[in-house]
Coordinates of N, CA, C and O in Angstrom, one line a residue:
X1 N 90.0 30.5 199.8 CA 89.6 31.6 199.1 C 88.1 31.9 199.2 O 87.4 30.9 199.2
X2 N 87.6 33.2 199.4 CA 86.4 33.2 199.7 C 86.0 33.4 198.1 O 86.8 33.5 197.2
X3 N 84.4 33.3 198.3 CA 83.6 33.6 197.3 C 83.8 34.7 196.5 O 84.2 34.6 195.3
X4 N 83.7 36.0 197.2 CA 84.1 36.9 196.5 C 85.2 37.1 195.7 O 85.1 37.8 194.7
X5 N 86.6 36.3 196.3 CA 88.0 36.8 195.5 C 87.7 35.5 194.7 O 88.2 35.6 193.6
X6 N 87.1 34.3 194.7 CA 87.2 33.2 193.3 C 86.4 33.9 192.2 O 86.6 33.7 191.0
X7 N 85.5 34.8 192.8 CA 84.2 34.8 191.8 C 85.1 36.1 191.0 O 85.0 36.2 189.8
X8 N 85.8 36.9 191.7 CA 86.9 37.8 191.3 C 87.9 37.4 190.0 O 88.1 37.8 188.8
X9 N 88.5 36.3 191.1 CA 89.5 35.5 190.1 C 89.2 35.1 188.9 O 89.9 35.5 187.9
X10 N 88.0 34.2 188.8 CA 87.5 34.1 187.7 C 87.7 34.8 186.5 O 88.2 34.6 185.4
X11 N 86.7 36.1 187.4 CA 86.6 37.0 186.2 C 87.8 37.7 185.1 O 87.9 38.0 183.9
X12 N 88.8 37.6 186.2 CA 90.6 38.4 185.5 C 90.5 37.1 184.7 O 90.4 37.7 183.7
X13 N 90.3 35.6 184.3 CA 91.0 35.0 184.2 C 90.2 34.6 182.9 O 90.6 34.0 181.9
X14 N 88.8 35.2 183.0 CA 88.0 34.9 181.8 C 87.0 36.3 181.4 O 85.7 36.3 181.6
X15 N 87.5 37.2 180.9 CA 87.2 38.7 180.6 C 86.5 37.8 179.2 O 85.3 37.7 179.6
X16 N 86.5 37.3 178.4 CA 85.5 36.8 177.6 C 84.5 36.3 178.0 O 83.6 36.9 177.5
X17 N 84.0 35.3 179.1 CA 82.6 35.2 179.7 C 82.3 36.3 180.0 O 81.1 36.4 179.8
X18 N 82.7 37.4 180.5 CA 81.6 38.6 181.0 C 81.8 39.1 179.8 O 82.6 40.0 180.0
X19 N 81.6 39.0 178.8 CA 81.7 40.4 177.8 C 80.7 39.4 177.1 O 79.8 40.0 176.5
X20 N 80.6 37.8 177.1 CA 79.9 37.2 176.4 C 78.1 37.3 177.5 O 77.0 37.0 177.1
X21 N 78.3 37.6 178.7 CA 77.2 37.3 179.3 C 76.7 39.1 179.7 O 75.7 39.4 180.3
X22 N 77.7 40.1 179.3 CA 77.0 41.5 178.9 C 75.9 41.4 177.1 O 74.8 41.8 176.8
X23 N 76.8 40.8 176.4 CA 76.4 40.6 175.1 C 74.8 40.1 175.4 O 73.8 40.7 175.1
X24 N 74.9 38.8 176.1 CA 73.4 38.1 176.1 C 72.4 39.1 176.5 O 71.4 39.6 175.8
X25 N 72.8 39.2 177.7 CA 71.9 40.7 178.6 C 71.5 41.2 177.5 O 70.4 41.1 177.1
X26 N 72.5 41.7 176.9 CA 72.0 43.2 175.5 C 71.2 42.6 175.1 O 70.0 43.0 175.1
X27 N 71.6 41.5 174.7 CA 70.0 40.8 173.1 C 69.2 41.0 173.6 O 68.4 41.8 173.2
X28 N 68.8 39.9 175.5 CA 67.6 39.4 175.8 C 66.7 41.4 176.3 O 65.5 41.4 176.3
X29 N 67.2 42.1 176.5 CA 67.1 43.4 177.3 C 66.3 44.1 175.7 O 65.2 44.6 175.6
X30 N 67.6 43.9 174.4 CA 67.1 44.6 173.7 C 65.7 44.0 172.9 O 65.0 44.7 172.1
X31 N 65.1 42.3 173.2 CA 64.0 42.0 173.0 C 63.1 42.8 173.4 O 62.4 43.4 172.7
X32 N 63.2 42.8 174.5 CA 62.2 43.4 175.5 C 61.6 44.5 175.1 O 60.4 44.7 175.0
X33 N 62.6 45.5 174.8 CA 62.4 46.5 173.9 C 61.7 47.1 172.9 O 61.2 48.2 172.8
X34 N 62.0 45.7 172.0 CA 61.4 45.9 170.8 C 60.0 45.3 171.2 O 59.1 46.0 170.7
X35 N 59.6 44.3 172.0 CA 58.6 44.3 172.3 C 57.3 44.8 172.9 O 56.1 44.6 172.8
X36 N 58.5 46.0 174.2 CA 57.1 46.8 174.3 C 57.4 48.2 173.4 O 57.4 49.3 173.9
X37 N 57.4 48.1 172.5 CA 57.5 49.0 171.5 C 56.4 48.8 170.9 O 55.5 49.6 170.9
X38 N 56.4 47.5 170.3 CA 55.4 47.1 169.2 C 54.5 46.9 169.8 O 53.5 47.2 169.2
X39 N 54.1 46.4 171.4 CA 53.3 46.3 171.9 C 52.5 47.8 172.0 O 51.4 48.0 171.4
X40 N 53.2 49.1 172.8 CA 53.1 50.0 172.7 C 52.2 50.2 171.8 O 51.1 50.6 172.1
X41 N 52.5 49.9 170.4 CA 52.0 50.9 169.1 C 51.3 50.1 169.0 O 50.3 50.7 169.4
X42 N 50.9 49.0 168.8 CA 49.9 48.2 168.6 C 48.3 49.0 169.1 O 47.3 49.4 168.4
X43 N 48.5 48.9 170.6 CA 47.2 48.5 171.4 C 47.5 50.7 171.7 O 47.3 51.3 172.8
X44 N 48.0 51.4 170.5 CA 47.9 52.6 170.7 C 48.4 53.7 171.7 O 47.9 54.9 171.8
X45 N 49.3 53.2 172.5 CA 49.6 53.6 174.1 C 50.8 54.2 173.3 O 51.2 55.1 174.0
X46 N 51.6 54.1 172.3 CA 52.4 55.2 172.0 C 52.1 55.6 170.5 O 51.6 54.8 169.6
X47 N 52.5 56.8 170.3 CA 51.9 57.4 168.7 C 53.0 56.0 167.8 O 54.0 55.5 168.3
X48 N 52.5 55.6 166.7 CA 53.3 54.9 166.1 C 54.0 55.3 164.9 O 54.8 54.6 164.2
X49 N 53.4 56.9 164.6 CA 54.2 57.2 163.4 C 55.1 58.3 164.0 O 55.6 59.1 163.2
X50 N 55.6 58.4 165.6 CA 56.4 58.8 166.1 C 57.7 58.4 166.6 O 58.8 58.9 166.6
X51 N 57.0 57.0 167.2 CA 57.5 56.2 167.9 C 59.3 55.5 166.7 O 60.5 55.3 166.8
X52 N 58.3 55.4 165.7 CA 59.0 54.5 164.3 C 60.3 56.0 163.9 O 61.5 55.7 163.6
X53 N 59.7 57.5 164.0 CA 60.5 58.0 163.5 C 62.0 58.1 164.3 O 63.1 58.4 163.9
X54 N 61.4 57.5 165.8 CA 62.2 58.1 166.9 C 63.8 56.5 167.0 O 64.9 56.5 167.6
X55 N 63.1 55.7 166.3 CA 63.9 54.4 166.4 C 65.3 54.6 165.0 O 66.4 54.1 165.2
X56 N 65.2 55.3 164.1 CA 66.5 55.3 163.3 C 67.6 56.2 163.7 O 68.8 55.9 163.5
X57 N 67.2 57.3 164.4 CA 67.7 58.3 164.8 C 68.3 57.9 166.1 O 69.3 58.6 166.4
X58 N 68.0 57.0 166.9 CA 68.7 56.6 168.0 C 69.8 55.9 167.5 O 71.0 56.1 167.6
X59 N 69.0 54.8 166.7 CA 70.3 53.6 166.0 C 71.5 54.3 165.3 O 72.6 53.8 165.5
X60 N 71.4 55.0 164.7 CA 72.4 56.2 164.1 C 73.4 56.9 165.2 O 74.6 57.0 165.1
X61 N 72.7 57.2 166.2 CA 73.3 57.9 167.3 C 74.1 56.9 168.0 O 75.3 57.3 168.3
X62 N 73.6 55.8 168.5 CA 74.2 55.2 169.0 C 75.6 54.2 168.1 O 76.7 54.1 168.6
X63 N 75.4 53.9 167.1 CA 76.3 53.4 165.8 C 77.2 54.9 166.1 O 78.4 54.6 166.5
X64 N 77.0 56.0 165.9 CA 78.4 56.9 166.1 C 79.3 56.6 167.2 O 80.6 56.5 167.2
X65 N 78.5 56.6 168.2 CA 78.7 56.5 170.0 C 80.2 55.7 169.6 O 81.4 56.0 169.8
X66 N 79.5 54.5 169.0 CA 80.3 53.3 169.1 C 81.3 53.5 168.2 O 82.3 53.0 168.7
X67 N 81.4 54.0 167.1 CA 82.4 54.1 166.4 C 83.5 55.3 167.0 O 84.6 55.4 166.6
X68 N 82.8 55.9 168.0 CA 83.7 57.2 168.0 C 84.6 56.4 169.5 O 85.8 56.6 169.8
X69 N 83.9 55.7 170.0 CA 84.7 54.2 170.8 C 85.9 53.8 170.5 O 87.0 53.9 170.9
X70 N 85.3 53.1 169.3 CA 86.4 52.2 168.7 C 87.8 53.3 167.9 O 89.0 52.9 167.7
X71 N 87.4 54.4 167.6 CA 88.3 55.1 166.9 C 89.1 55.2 168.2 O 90.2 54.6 168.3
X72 N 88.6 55.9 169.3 CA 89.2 55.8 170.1 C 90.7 55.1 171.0 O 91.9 55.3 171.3
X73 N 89.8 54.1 171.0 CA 90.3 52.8 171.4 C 91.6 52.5 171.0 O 92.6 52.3 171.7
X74 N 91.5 52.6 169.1 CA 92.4 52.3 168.6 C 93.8 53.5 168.4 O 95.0 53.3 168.1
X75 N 93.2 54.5 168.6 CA 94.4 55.8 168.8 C 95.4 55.7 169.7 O 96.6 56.0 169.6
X76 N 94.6 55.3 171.1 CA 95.2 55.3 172.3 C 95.7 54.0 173.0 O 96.1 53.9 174.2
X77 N 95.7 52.9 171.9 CA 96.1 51.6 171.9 C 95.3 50.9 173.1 O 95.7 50.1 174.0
X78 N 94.0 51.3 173.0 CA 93.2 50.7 174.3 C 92.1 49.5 173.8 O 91.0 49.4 174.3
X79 N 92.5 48.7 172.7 CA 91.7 47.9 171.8 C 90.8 46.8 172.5 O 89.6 46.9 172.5
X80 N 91.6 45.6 173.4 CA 90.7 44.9 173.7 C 89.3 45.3 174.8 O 88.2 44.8 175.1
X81 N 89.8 46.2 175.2 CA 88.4 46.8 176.6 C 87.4 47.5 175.4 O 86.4 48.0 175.8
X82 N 87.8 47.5 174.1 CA 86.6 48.1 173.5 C 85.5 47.2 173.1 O 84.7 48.0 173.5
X83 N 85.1 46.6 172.9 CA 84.1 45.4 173.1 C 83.1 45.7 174.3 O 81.9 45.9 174.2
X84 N 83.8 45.7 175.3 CA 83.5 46.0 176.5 C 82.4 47.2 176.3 O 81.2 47.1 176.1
X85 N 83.3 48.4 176.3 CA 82.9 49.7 176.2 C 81.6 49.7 175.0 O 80.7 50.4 175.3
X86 N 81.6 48.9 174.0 CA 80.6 49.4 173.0 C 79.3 48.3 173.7 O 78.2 48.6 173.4
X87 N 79.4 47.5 174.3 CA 78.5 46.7 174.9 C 77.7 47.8 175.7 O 76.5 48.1 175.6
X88 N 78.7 48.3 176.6 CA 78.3 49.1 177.9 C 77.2 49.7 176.8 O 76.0 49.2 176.7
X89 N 77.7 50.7 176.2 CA 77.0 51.7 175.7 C 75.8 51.6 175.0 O 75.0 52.5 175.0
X90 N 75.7 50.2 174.3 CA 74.3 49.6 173.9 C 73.5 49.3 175.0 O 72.3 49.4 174.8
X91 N 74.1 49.0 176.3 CA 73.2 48.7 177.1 C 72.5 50.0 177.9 O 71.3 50.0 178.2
X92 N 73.3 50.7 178.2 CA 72.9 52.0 178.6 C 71.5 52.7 178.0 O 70.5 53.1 178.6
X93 N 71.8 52.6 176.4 CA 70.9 53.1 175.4 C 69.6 52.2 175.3 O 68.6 52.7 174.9
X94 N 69.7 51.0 175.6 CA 68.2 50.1 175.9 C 67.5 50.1 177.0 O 66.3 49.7 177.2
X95 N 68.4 50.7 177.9 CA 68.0 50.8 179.7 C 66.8 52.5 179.2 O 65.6 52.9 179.3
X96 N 67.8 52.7 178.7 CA 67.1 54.1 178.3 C 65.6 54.3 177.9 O 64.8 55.1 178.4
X97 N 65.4 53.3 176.9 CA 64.7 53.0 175.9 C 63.7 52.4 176.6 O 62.6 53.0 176.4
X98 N 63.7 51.3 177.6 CA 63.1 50.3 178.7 C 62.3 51.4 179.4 O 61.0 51.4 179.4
X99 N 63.2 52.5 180.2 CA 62.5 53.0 181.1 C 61.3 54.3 180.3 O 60.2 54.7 180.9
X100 N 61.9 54.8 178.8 CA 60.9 55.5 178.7 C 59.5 54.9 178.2 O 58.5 55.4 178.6
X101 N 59.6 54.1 177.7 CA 58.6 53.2 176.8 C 57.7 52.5 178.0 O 56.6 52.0 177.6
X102 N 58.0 52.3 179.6 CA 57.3 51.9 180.3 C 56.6 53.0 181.3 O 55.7 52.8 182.2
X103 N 57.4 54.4 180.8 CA 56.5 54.8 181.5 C 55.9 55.7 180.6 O 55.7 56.8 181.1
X104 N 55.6 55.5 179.6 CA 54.3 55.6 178.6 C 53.4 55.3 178.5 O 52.3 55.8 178.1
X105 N 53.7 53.7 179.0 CA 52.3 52.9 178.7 C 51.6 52.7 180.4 O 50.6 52.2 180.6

């Protein structure tokens, strides 16, 4: 078996490691985040009574995203890939967040 179809295999056989090693990504990604945020506001390179209004309003947005997922999910009896899906979507929304905040500063 080559590399590719074990590292394949695997994966069918353990959909809980990748969802637990999307999960980590999110945390360590969403540090980052918050770091150059605060860094950002700190050392002045982004407005900070802007920056703060612009952070609940995402989390809100994105908390719908995810619920409107899971309702989903569960209508269409598509339950366990939602995990998956609300991961994705957190990560999307941090990538987001990464790329604008760096090219600010």
């Amino acid at each position: 078996m080559t590399r590719t179809a074990l590292s394949s295999f695997a994966r069918l056989q353990r959909p809980w490691l990748d969802l637990w090693l999307a999960s980590a990504r999110l945390g360590l990604e969403s540090q980052a985040v918050v770091g150059l945020r605060l860094f950002g506001m700190a050392t002045g390179a982004l407005p900070a009574a802007r920056e703060a209004g612009l952070m609940v309003p995402e989390k809100l947005g994105a908390l719908a995203d995810a619920q409107y997922l899971v309702a989903r999910a569960a209508l269409t009896g598509r339950g366990p890939a939602t995990a998956e899906d609300v991961v994705r979507l957190y990560r999307r929304r941090v990538r987001a967040n990464r790329r604008r905040l760096t090219r600010a500063g």
